[in-house]
Structures are given as structure tokens and as C-alpha cells.
PDB file of C-alpha atoms in Angstrom:
ATOM      1  CA  MET A   1     -15.921   6.788  20.835  1.00 61.00           C
ATOM      2  CA  PRO A   2     -18.025   3.513  20.711  1.00 81.00           C
ATOM      3  CA  GLU A   3     -19.056   2.359  17.699  1.00 93.00           C
ATOM      4  CA  GLY A   4     -20.163  -1.175  15.856  1.00 94.00           C
ATOM      5  CA  ASP A   5     -17.300  -3.071  17.505  1.00 96.00           C
ATOM      6  CA  THR A   6     -16.852  -1.694  20.812  1.00 94.00           C
ATOM      7  CA  VAL A   7     -20.073  -1.968  21.315  1.00 96.00           C
ATOM      8  CA  TRP A   8     -19.973  -5.482  20.266  1.00 97.00           C
ATOM      9  CA  GLN A   9     -17.193  -6.420  22.522  1.00 97.00           C
ATOM     10  CA  ALA A  10     -19.702  -4.564  25.431  1.00 96.00           C
ATOM     11  CA  ALA A  11     -22.013  -6.523  24.497  1.00 98.00           C
ATOM     12  CA  ARG A  12     -20.242 -10.162  24.540  1.00 97.00           C
ATOM     13  CA  ARG A  13     -18.943  -9.000  28.348  1.00 97.00           C
ATOM     14  CA  LEU A  14     -22.255  -8.085  30.029  1.00 98.00           C
ATOM     15  CA  HIS A  15     -23.328 -11.591  27.894  1.00 98.00           C
ATOM     16  CA  ASP A  16     -20.842 -13.321  29.524  1.00 98.00           C
ATOM     17  CA  ALA A  17     -21.105 -11.453  32.789  1.00 98.00           C
ATOM     18  CA  LEU A  18     -24.724 -11.661  33.458  1.00 98.00           C
ATOM     19  CA  ALA A  19     -26.679 -14.208  31.500  1.00 98.00           C
ATOM     20  CA  GLY A  20     -28.183 -16.964  32.711  1.00 98.00           C
ATOM     21  CA  LYS A  21     -27.890 -15.583  36.116  1.00 98.00           C
ATOM     22  CA  THR A  22     -30.396 -14.245  38.781  1.00 98.00           C
ATOM     23  CA  LEU A  23     -30.296 -10.667  39.762  1.00 98.00           C
ATOM     24  CA  ILE A  24     -29.490  -9.617  43.263  1.00 98.00           C
ATOM     25  CA  ARG A  25     -28.745  -6.501  42.991  1.00 98.00           C
ATOM     26  CA  SER A  26     -30.487  -3.366  40.561  1.00 98.00           C
ATOM     27  CA  ASP A  27     -30.174   0.015  40.640  1.00 97.00           C
ATOM     28  CA  LEU A  28     -31.933   2.608  38.324  1.00 97.00           C
ATOM     29  CA  ARG A  29     -29.611   6.026  38.901  1.00 96.00           C
ATOM     30  CA  VAL A  30     -32.053   7.833  36.363  1.00 95.00           C
ATOM     31  CA  PRO A  31     -35.686   9.507  37.951  1.00 94.00           C
ATOM     32  CA  LYS A  32     -37.765   8.178  35.457  1.00 95.00           C
ATOM     33  CA  TYR A  33     -36.902   4.868  37.122  1.00 96.00           C
ATOM     34  CA  ALA A  34     -35.889   5.217  40.140  1.00 91.00           C
ATOM     35  CA  THR A  35     -38.379   2.834  41.412  1.00 95.00           C
ATOM     36  CA  ALA A  36     -37.975  -0.122  39.211  1.00 96.00           C
ATOM     37  CA  ASP A  37     -37.017  -2.992  41.189  1.00 97.00           C
ATOM     38  CA  LEU A  38     -35.591  -6.071  38.756  1.00 98.00           C
ATOM     39  CA  THR A  39     -34.046  -8.152  41.682  1.00 98.00           C
ATOM     40  CA  GLY A  40     -35.647 -11.943  41.541  1.00 98.00           C
ATOM     41  CA  ARG A  41     -35.126 -11.542  38.169  1.00 98.00           C
ATOM     42  CA  THR A  42     -33.008 -13.456  35.605  1.00 98.00           C
ATOM     43  CA  VAL A  43     -31.125 -11.573  32.654  1.00 98.00           C
ATOM     44  CA  LEU A  44     -31.952 -13.955  29.953  1.00 98.00           C
ATOM     45  CA  GLU A  45     -28.825 -12.381  27.209  1.00 98.00           C
ATOM     46  CA  VAL A  46     -27.375  -9.005  26.246  1.00 98.00           C
ATOM     47  CA  THR A  47     -26.901  -8.238  22.589  1.00 98.00           C
ATOM     48  CA  PRO A  48     -25.739  -5.222  20.533  1.00 97.00           C
ATOM     49  CA  ARG A  49     -28.125  -3.543  17.755  1.00 97.00           C
ATOM     50  CA  GLY A  50     -25.403  -1.160  16.103  1.00 95.00           C
ATOM     51  CA  LYS A  51     -24.756   1.346  18.551  1.00 94.00           C
ATOM     52  CA  HIS A  52     -27.173  -0.063  20.847  1.00 97.00           C
ATOM     53  CA  LEU A  53     -27.174  -2.769  23.914  1.00 98.00           C
ATOM     54  CA  LEU A  54     -30.442  -4.494  24.851  1.00 98.00           C
ATOM     55  CA  THR A  55     -30.626  -6.702  28.006  1.00 98.00           C
ATOM     56  CA  ARG A  56     -33.464  -8.901  28.129  1.00 98.00           C
ATOM     57  CA  ILE A  57     -34.657  -9.619  31.162  1.00 98.00           C
ATOM     58  CA  GLU A  58     -37.226 -12.387  32.337  1.00 98.00           C
ATOM     59  CA  GLY A  59     -40.659 -11.157  32.603  1.00 98.00           C
ATOM     60  CA  GLY A  60     -40.157  -9.628  29.008  1.00 98.00           C
ATOM     61  CA  LEU A  61     -38.062  -6.712  29.570  1.00 98.00           C
ATOM     62  CA  THR A  62     -35.506  -4.842  28.137  1.00 98.00           C
ATOM     63  CA  LEU A  63     -32.972  -2.701  29.383  1.00 98.00           C
ATOM     64  CA  HIS A  64     -31.822  -0.524  26.569  1.00 98.00           C
ATOM     65  CA  SER A  65     -28.674   1.675  26.743  1.00 98.00           C
ATOM     66  CA  HIS A  66     -26.672   3.912  24.349  1.00 96.00           C
ATOM     67  CA  LEU A  67     -22.680   4.974  24.667  1.00 93.00           C
ATOM     68  CA  ARG A  68     -22.512   7.731  22.563  1.00 89.00           C
ATOM     69  CA  MET A  69     -19.017   9.491  23.230  1.00 86.00           C
ATOM     70  CA  ASP A  70     -18.616   8.893  26.849  1.00 91.00           C
ATOM     71  CA  GLY A  71     -20.258   5.853  28.404  1.00 95.00           C
ATOM     72  CA  CYS A  72     -18.759   2.676  29.120  1.00 96.00           C
ATOM     73  CA  TRP A  73     -20.190  -0.865  31.022  1.00 97.00           C
ATOM     74  CA  LYS A  74     -17.596  -2.146  32.931  1.00 98.00           C
ATOM     75  CA  VAL A  75     -17.694  -5.821  34.361  1.00 98.00           C
ATOM     76  CA  TYR A  76     -16.491  -6.446  38.550  1.00 98.00           C
ATOM     77  CA  GLY A  77     -15.947  -9.238  40.205  1.00 97.00           C
ATOM     78  CA  PRO A  78     -16.610  -9.057  44.110  1.00 94.00           C
ATOM     79  CA  ASP A  79     -13.423  -7.812  44.984  1.00 91.00           C
ATOM     80  CA  GLN A  80     -12.392  -6.005  42.429  1.00 96.00           C
ATOM     81  CA  ARG A  81     -12.188  -1.753  43.071  1.00 97.00           C
ATOM     82  CA  TRP A  82     -14.390  -0.304  40.424  1.00 97.00           C
ATOM     83  CA  THR A  83     -12.518   1.729  38.410  1.00 95.00           C
ATOM     84  CA  GLY A  84     -15.084   3.622  35.370  1.00 96.00           C
ATOM     85  CA  GLY A  85     -15.131   7.106  37.181  1.00 96.00           C
ATOM     86  CA  PRO A  86     -17.213   8.649  39.907  1.00 97.00           C
ATOM     87  CA  ALA A  87     -20.326   7.286  42.119  1.00 97.00           C
ATOM     88  CA  HIS A  88     -22.102  10.356  40.799  1.00 97.00           C
ATOM     89  CA  GLN A  89     -21.587   9.198  36.986  1.00 98.00           C
ATOM     90  CA  ILE A  90     -23.322   5.704  37.416  1.00 98.00           C
ATOM     91  CA  ARG A  91     -26.608   5.556  36.024  1.00 97.00           C
ATOM     92  CA  VAL A  92     -27.523   1.717  36.816  1.00 98.00           C
ATOM     93  CA  ILE A  93     -26.466  -1.509  38.520  1.00 98.00           C
ATOM     94  CA  LEU A  94     -26.970  -4.895  37.791  1.00 98.00           C
ATOM     95  CA  GLY A  95     -25.348  -7.471  40.258  1.00 98.00           C
ATOM     96  CA  THR A  96     -25.340 -11.533  40.518  1.00 98.00           C
ATOM     97  CA  HIS A  97     -23.822 -13.577  43.072  1.00 97.00           C
ATOM     98  CA  ASP A  98     -20.515 -13.106  41.307  1.00 97.00           C
ATOM     99  CA  ARG A  99     -20.263 -10.285  39.070  1.00 98.00           C
ATOM    100  CA  THR A 100     -21.594  -6.651  38.907  1.00 98.00           C
ATOM    101  CA  ALA A 101     -22.645  -4.592  35.888  1.00 98.00           C
ATOM    102  CA  VAL A 102     -21.977  -1.133  36.296  1.00 98.00           C
ATOM    103  CA  GLY A 103     -23.131   1.769  33.256  1.00 98.00           C
ATOM    104  CA  TYR A 104     -21.198   5.189  33.863  1.00 98.00           C
ATOM    105  CA  ARG A 105     -22.528   7.821  32.158  1.00 97.00           C
ATOM    106  CA  LEU A 106     -25.002   6.804  30.141  1.00 96.00           C
ATOM    107  CA  PRO A 107     -26.803   9.549  27.989  1.00 95.00           C
ATOM    108  CA  VAL A 108     -29.590   7.029  26.979  1.00 96.00           C
ATOM    109  CA  LEU A 109     -30.752   4.274  29.468  1.00 97.00           C
ATOM    110  CA  ASP A 110     -35.113   3.130  29.157  1.00 97.00           C
ATOM    111  CA  LEU A 111     -36.603   0.389  30.616  1.00 98.00           C
ATOM    112  CA  LEU A 112     -39.314  -1.133  28.254  1.00 98.00           C
ATOM    113  CA  ARG A 113     -41.602  -4.517  27.059  1.00 98.00           C
ATOM    114  CA  THR A 114     -39.225  -6.696  24.962  1.00 98.00           C
ATOM    115  CA  THR A 115     -42.040  -6.644  22.503  1.00 98.00           C
ATOM    116  CA  ASP A 116     -41.595  -2.851  22.127  1.00 98.00           C
ATOM    117  CA  GLU A 117     -37.357  -2.919  21.510  1.00 98.00           C
ATOM    118  CA  GLU A 118     -38.688  -1.740  17.790  1.00 97.00           C
ATOM    119  CA  ARG A 119     -39.737   1.988  19.354  1.00 96.00           C
ATOM    120  CA  VAL A 120     -35.812   2.449  20.329  1.00 97.00           C
ATOM    121  CA  VAL A 121     -33.763   0.696  17.529  1.00 97.00           C
ATOM    122  CA  GLY A 122     -36.423  -0.265  14.744  1.00 96.00           C
ATOM    123  CA  HIS A 123     -35.098   3.232  13.054  1.00 97.00           C
ATOM    124  CA  LEU A 124     -31.348   1.182  12.628  1.00 98.00           C
ATOM    125  CA  GLY A 125     -30.912  -0.152   9.384  1.00 98.00           C
ATOM    126  CA  PRO A 126     -29.022  -3.117   8.870  1.00 98.00           C
ATOM    127  CA  ASP A 127     -26.317  -3.961  11.101  1.00 98.00           C
ATOM    128  CA  LEU A 128     -22.874  -4.340  10.122  1.00 97.00           C
ATOM    129  CA  LEU A 129     -22.191  -6.627  12.882  1.00 97.00           C
ATOM    130  CA  GLY A 130     -25.890  -8.568  13.790  1.00 96.00           C
ATOM    131  CA  PRO A 131     -27.556 -11.161  12.386  1.00 95.00           C
ATOM    132  CA  ASP A 132     -29.900  -8.830  10.087  1.00 95.00           C
ATOM    133  CA  TRP A 133     -26.969  -7.778   7.597  1.00 97.00           C
ATOM    134  CA  ASN A 134     -28.157  -6.756   3.845  1.00 97.00           C
ATOM    135  CA  PRO A 135     -25.060  -5.609   2.067  1.00 97.00           C
ATOM    136  CA  GLU A 136     -27.982  -4.316  -0.827  1.00 97.00           C
ATOM    137  CA  GLN A 137     -30.339  -2.722   1.383  1.00 98.00           C
ATOM    138  CA  ALA A 138     -27.400  -0.897   2.441  1.00 97.00           C
ATOM    139  CA  LEU A 139     -26.058   0.294  -0.155  1.00 97.00           C
ATOM    140  CA  ALA A 140     -29.607   1.084  -1.486  1.00 97.00           C
ATOM    141  CA  ASN A 141     -30.179   3.121   1.700  1.00 97.00           C
ATOM    142  CA  LEU A 142     -26.585   5.241   1.160  1.00 97.00           C
ATOM    143  CA  LEU A 143     -27.718   6.195  -2.954  1.00 96.00           C
ATOM    144  CA  THR A 144     -31.111   7.362  -0.823  1.00 96.00           C
ATOM    145  CA  ASP A 145     -29.981  11.100  -1.330  1.00 97.00           C
ATOM    146  CA  PRO A 146     -27.625  11.499  -4.278  1.00 96.00           C
ATOM    147  CA  ALA A 147     -26.449  14.738  -2.689  1.00 97.00           C
ATOM    148  CA  ARG A 148     -25.654  14.460   0.761  1.00 97.00           C
ATOM    149  CA  PRO A 149     -22.018  13.945   1.388  1.00 96.00           C
ATOM    150  CA  LEU A 150     -20.244  10.581   2.020  1.00 97.00           C
ATOM    151  CA  GLY A 151     -19.396  11.049   5.698  1.00 96.00           C
ATOM    152  CA  GLU A 152     -22.392  11.980   6.620  1.00 96.00           C
ATOM    153  CA  ALA A 153     -24.564   9.445   4.977  1.00 97.00           C
ATOM    154  CA  LEU A 154     -22.498   6.597   5.911  1.00 97.00           C
ATOM    155  CA  LEU A 155     -22.353   8.260   9.922  1.00 96.00           C
ATOM    156  CA  ASP A 156     -26.379   7.933   9.636  1.00 96.00           C
ATOM    157  CA  GLN A 157     -27.239   5.185  11.213  1.00 96.00           C
ATOM    158  CA  ARG A 158     -30.831   5.077   9.247  1.00 97.00           C
ATOM    159  CA  ASN A 159     -28.900   4.048   6.632  1.00 98.00           C
ATOM    160  CA  LEU A 160     -26.399   1.163   7.576  1.00 98.00           C
ATOM    161  CA  ALA A 161     -25.863   0.312  11.611  1.00 97.00           C
ATOM    162  CA  GLY A 162     -22.155   0.736  13.858  1.00 96.00           C
ATOM    163  CA  ILE A 163     -20.218   2.891  11.589  1.00 97.00           C
ATOM    164  CA  GLY A 164     -18.936   6.343  13.724  1.00 95.00           C
ATOM    165  CA  ASN A 165     -15.965   9.068  13.000  1.00 95.00           C
ATOM    166  CA  ILE A 166     -13.228   6.969  12.886  1.00 96.00           C
ATOM    167  CA  TYR A 167     -14.731   4.154  10.562  1.00 97.00           C
ATOM    168  CA  LYS A 168     -15.896   7.223   8.468  1.00 97.00           C
ATOM    169  CA  SER A 169     -12.314   8.248   8.094  1.00 98.00           C
ATOM    170  CA  GLU A 170     -10.854   4.930   7.692  1.00 97.00           C
ATOM    171  CA  LEU A 171     -13.206   3.472   5.167  1.00 97.00           C
ATOM    172  CA  CYS A 172     -13.520   6.698   2.727  1.00 97.00           C
ATOM    173  CA  PHE A 173      -8.892   6.636   2.780  1.00 97.00           C
ATOM    174  CA  VAL A 174      -9.329   3.209   1.913  1.00 96.00           C
ATOM    175  CA  LEU A 175     -12.157   3.926  -1.204  1.00 95.00           C
ATOM    176  CA  GLY A 176      -9.486   7.286  -2.097  1.00 96.00           C
ATOM    177  CA  VAL A 177     -12.640   9.545  -1.728  1.00 96.00           C
ATOM    178  CA  THR A 178     -12.522  12.127   0.425  1.00 97.00           C
ATOM    179  CA  SER A 179     -16.187  12.271   3.231  1.00 97.00           C
ATOM    180  CA  TRP A 180     -17.390  15.130   1.241  1.00 97.00           C
ATOM    181  CA  LEU A 181     -18.049  14.257  -2.214  1.00 97.00           C
ATOM    182  CA  PRO A 182     -21.563  13.803  -3.002  1.00 97.00           C
ATOM    183  CA  VAL A 183     -22.688   9.883  -2.720  1.00 96.00           C
ATOM    184  CA  GLY A 184     -24.206  10.276  -6.207  1.00 95.00           C
ATOM    185  CA  ALA A 185     -20.377  11.263  -7.612  1.00 95.00           C
ATOM    186  CA  PHE A 186     -19.143   8.256  -5.472  1.00 92.00           C
ATOM    187  CA  PRO A 187     -17.904   6.104  -8.475  1.00 90.00           C
ATOM    188  CA  ALA A 188     -20.082   2.601  -9.127  1.00 91.00           C
ATOM    189  CA  ALA A 189     -17.262   0.620  -9.256  1.00 90.00           C
ATOM    190  CA  ARG A 190     -15.933   1.618  -5.923  1.00 89.00           C
ATOM    191  CA  ALA A 191     -19.723   2.410  -4.092  1.00 92.00           C
ATOM    192  CA  ALA A 192     -20.204  -1.980  -4.472  1.00 93.00           C
ATOM    193  CA  LYS A 193     -17.287  -2.555  -2.920  1.00 93.00           C
ATOM    194  CA  LEU A 194     -18.522  -0.489   0.615  1.00 95.00           C
ATOM    195  CA  PRO A 195     -20.542  -2.861   2.190  1.00 96.00           C
ATOM    196  CA  ALA A 196     -18.432  -5.556   2.121  1.00 96.00           C
ATOM    197  CA  LEU A 197     -15.132  -3.566   3.507  1.00 96.00           C
ATOM    198  CA  ALA A 198     -16.882  -1.669   6.053  1.00 97.00           C
ATOM    199  CA  LYS A 199     -18.273  -5.155   7.669  1.00 97.00           C
ATOM    200  CA  ARG A 200     -14.940  -6.700   7.099  1.00 96.00           C
ATOM    201  CA  LEU A 201     -13.124  -4.068   9.088  1.00 96.00           C
ATOM    202  CA  LEU A 202     -15.820  -3.967  11.870  1.00 96.00           C
ATOM    203  CA  GLU A 203     -16.185  -8.162  11.646  1.00 96.00           C
ATOM    204  CA  THR A 204     -11.806  -7.763  12.166  1.00 94.00           C
ATOM    205  CA  ASN A 205     -11.655  -5.508  14.694  1.00 95.00           C
ATOM    206  CA  ARG A 206     -14.675  -6.636  16.727  1.00 94.00           C
ATOM    207  CA  ASP A 207     -12.053  -9.389  18.829  1.00 91.00           C
ATOM    208  CA  ARG A 208      -9.167  -7.007  19.359  1.00 91.00           C
ATOM    209  CA  PRO A 209      -8.372  -5.255  22.457  1.00 88.00           C
ATOM    210  CA  VAL A 210      -7.199  -2.027  19.695  1.00 91.00           C
ATOM    211  CA  ARG A 211      -8.279  -1.148  16.824  1.00 94.00           C
ATOM    212  CA  SER A 212      -6.521  -1.331  13.463  1.00 95.00           C
ATOM    213  CA  THR A 213      -7.192  -1.189  10.039  1.00 96.00           C
ATOM    214  CA  THR A 214      -3.987  -0.809   8.240  1.00 95.00           C
ATOM    215  CA  GLY A 215      -2.653  -4.295   9.883  1.00 89.00           C
ATOM    216  CA  ARG A 216       0.332  -2.297  11.310  1.00 89.00           C
ATOM    217  CA  ARG A 217       1.759  -2.242  14.395  1.00 86.00           C
ATOM    218  CA  GLY A 218       2.496   1.019  16.098  1.00 86.00           C
ATOM    219  CA  GLN A 219       0.245   2.473  13.287  1.00 92.00           C
ATOM    220  CA  ASP A 220      -2.930   1.052  13.625  1.00 95.00           C
ATOM    221  CA  LEU A 221      -5.345   3.874  11.850  1.00 97.00           C
ATOM    222  CA  PHE A 222      -4.230   5.149   8.497  1.00 97.00           C
ATOM    223  CA  VAL A 223      -5.731   8.604   8.812  1.00 98.00           C
ATOM    224  CA  TYR A 224      -7.806   9.577  12.041  1.00 97.00           C
ATOM    225  CA  GLY A 225      -6.365  11.309  14.803  1.00 96.00           C
ATOM    226  CA  ARG A 226      -3.013  11.336  12.206  1.00 96.00           C
ATOM    227  CA  ALA A 227      -3.099  14.912  11.532  1.00 97.00           C
ATOM    228  CA  PRO A 228      -0.948  16.910  10.551  1.00 97.00           C
ATOM    229  CA  ARG A 229       1.108  13.526  10.603  1.00 97.00           C
ATOM    230  CA  PRO A 230       2.397  12.162   6.960  1.00 97.00           C
ATOM    231  CA  CYS A 231       0.046  10.157   5.005  1.00 97.00           C
ATOM    232  CA  LEU A 232       1.225   6.168   5.476  1.00 96.00           C
ATOM    233  CA  ARG A 233       0.903   5.608   2.212  1.00 96.00           C
ATOM    234  CA  CYS A 234       2.173   8.815   0.806  1.00 97.00           C
ATOM    235  CA  GLY A 235       3.937  10.779   2.792  1.00 97.00           C
ATOM    236  CA  THR A 236       1.650  14.268   2.394  1.00 98.00           C
ATOM    237  CA  PRO A 237       0.623  15.662   5.832  1.00 98.00           C
ATOM    238  CA  VAL A 238      -3.061  14.223   6.717  1.00 98.00           C
ATOM    239  CA  ARG A 239      -6.023  17.100   7.089  1.00 97.00           C
ATOM    240  CA  ALA A 240      -8.809  17.209   9.605  1.00 96.00           C
ATOM    241  CA  ALA A 241     -12.004  19.412  10.169  1.00 95.00           C
ATOM    242  CA  ASP A 242     -15.183  18.950  10.918  1.00 93.00           C
ATOM    243  CA  GLN A 243     -18.166  17.346   9.182  1.00 91.00           C
ATOM    244  CA  GLY A 244     -21.566  18.285   9.641  1.00 77.00           C
ATOM    245  CA  ASP A 245     -23.785  21.342  10.731  1.00 68.00           C
ATOM    246  CA  GLY A 246     -21.567  21.966  13.823  1.00 64.00           C
ATOM    247  CA  SER A 247     -24.668  20.664  16.093  1.00 60.00           C
ATOM    248  CA  ARG A 248     -21.771  17.382  17.212  1.00 69.00           C
ATOM    249  CA  GLU A 249     -18.672  16.621  16.928  1.00 71.00           C
ATOM    250  CA  ARG A 250     -17.726  14.770  13.882  1.00 83.00           C
ATOM    251  CA  PRO A 251     -14.015  15.203  13.337  1.00 92.00           C
ATOM    252  CA  THR A 252     -12.873  13.597   9.850  1.00 96.00           C
ATOM    253  CA  TYR A 253      -9.114  13.442   8.471  1.00 98.00           C
ATOM    254  CA  TRP A 254      -8.062  12.638   4.642  1.00 98.00           C
ATOM    255  CA  CYS A 255      -5.615  12.525   3.174  1.00 98.00           C
ATOM    256  CA  PRO A 256      -5.462  15.588   0.259  1.00 97.00           C
ATOM    257  CA  THR A 257      -3.181  13.064  -1.957  1.00 98.00           C
ATOM    258  CA  CYS A 258      -4.661   9.612  -1.868  1.00 98.00           C
ATOM    259  CA  GLN A 259      -8.639  10.815  -1.599  1.00 97.00           C
ATOM    260  CA  THR A 260     -10.599  12.859  -4.529  1.00 96.00           C
ATOM    261  CA  GLY A 261     -13.599  15.162  -3.967  1.00 96.00           C
ATOM    262  CA  PRO A 262     -14.011  17.972  -2.437  1.00 96.00           C
ATOM    263  CA  ALA A 263     -12.759  19.301   1.030  1.00 92.00           C
ATOM    264  CA  PRO A 264     -13.206  22.155   3.253  1.00 87.00           C
ATOM    265  CA  PRO A 265     -10.341  25.073   2.265  1.00 68.00           C
ATOM    266  CA  PRO A 266      -7.436  24.422   4.714  1.00 67.00           C
ATOM    267  CA  GLY A 267      -7.803  28.070   6.300  1.00 59.00           C
ATOM    268  CA  SER A 268     -11.579  27.193   7.066  1.00 60.00           C
ATOM    269  CA  ALA A 269     -12.502  27.348  11.119  1.00 52.00           C
ATOM    270  CA  SER A 270     -13.687  24.075  11.186  1.00 55.00           C
ATOM    271  CA  ALA A 271     -10.033  22.500   9.797  1.00 54.00           C
ATOM    272  CA  GLN A 272      -8.028  25.462  12.371  1.00 47.00           C
ATOM    273  CA  ARG A 273      -9.777  23.897  15.184  1.00 50.00           C
ATOM    274  CA  ILE A 274      -8.996  20.762  14.573  1.00 51.00           C
ATOM    275  CA  ARG A 275      -5.009  21.380  13.807  1.00 50.00           C
ATOM    276  CA  ARG A 276      -4.808  23.645  16.833  1.00 44.00           C
ATOM    277  CA  GLY A 277      -6.027  20.176  19.053  1.00 42.00           C
ATOM    278  CA  THR A 278      -9.363  21.750  20.046  1.00 43.00           C
ATOM    279  CA  ALA A 279     -11.458  19.002  18.652  1.00 44.00           C
ATOM    280  CA  ARG A 280     -11.629  15.383  18.898  1.00 41.00           C
TER     281      ARG A 280
END
């Protein structure tokens, strides 16, 4: 699943390929923008905002995209074969004289005035990898609803932008609490460390081809995706369950020994579903 560091990497690849160059091919394969033509315009920059990508184009236009679970951008040279998926999954093509950027399975694609970007990203909290990062504001946002489970608060992009299911699980492990612990019950000393820790994890990984939170080669993550294998710290089998109202997949992994706080019972439906491998 793309998280803030993955989106940052995608923005850098797109920026390096397109920025400062004139578009000679433009194909937006969504009904709303099927007749839009960006050819002849220069790409000014591609910048990330949380999990959102903003491609700013000459003439005061911005192409806004969001990857969600399965979307991706690929960049190809003139003679490269396109390998991101079948043609019917392509949602946008932006081509220059030497590079072609292809967006596959993009669930969100908007063409809007650059001055209207706040309409699509204005709701986001401080960006962990952005120039607007404000740790005090991020912590204050998280603490606004003391009864809310910590994992759900971390995933709420209105609080802070860039965390997904992987970093949610890894952050809670490092902080020694479960994702179901109410924010208000989170020990103040550890809560104060959360913004800096989250930023450090994403910054460390934004330049890495393989995400790692452990610093151990071959054992890249402490708990995410490891159930029912043993915890890297204590050896207890890692547990897994869905978190949230069930409307979206929110897999959560934790060590019942290293992390304190509430958690679903072992026999719950969500825990059984992940144990059988039917949820990601």
C-alpha cells in the first residue's frame, strides 16, 4: 500500500522525468476530462502532499492524483515496453520528447486550477515529509478526540498526512502500545515522542528502495505482515486483526507482549480472517 514515503518517491521520479519539459502527448482516460488537451504546455513541477500527487502545469493547471491501494505511476523511455498493467487500466499518459509518464489504476484523477488545490488537499494535516510539517500541531490534532483508538487517529490524514497501515502498526510497536489504545490513555511522555518518531521513520525510508523500520537486513519490519511469526524482540507470535468499521481493509499487526493496551480477542472474526490470509 502506498504511504507517504512511497508517494514522495513517485513525485521525485515524475518531477525528474517531466519538470521543465513540454508535453507532446496528453491523454486523460477518464470521462470527465476525455477532451482535455495538455499538449504544448510545460510541466512546472510534481510535488507530493501527504498521499496526494500534484503535477503543476503551465497555464495555472494542476493534475491531482491519488494512488490509494493499487494505483501507480510508471516512467518509460522511448524504447521501453510499458509494464504497469493492461492498457484498460491506464488512466493518464503524459509524454515529453524523451520520457512518458503513465498512471495505472488511479482511483482519483482531477484537473483543476492550481489556485484551487486547497479544494483537494486543504483538509490534510501537517505533512510528515512536507515543508508545512508542524509536530506540535500534529500532536494537538491527534489528541483532539481522546476516546479515539490511536491507530484510527494516525490513519486520519486530517491529523497528520502520510501514515498508512504499515507505519501505523510499526509506530505503535516502537511506542509500546496497541493500535486500539484510546488516544487519551496514551502516556504523555510517549505521545510527545510520536511526531518526531513518525517523521524520522518516513524520512529514513523516502530514499530507500525497500522500506525498513528495524535496521535489520532481511527483517525489514517489526510486526507488519509477520503474523503468526515470532516477534523480533521477544519471540511471542505476532497477532493481526482488522481495525475500524469494516468499510475498508485496515490490517493491524502487534505483539501482545511488547505492546500494552486493548486488542480484539483472538477468536474475533477480524483476527480469524487475517490469520487465514484472507486480508492484506
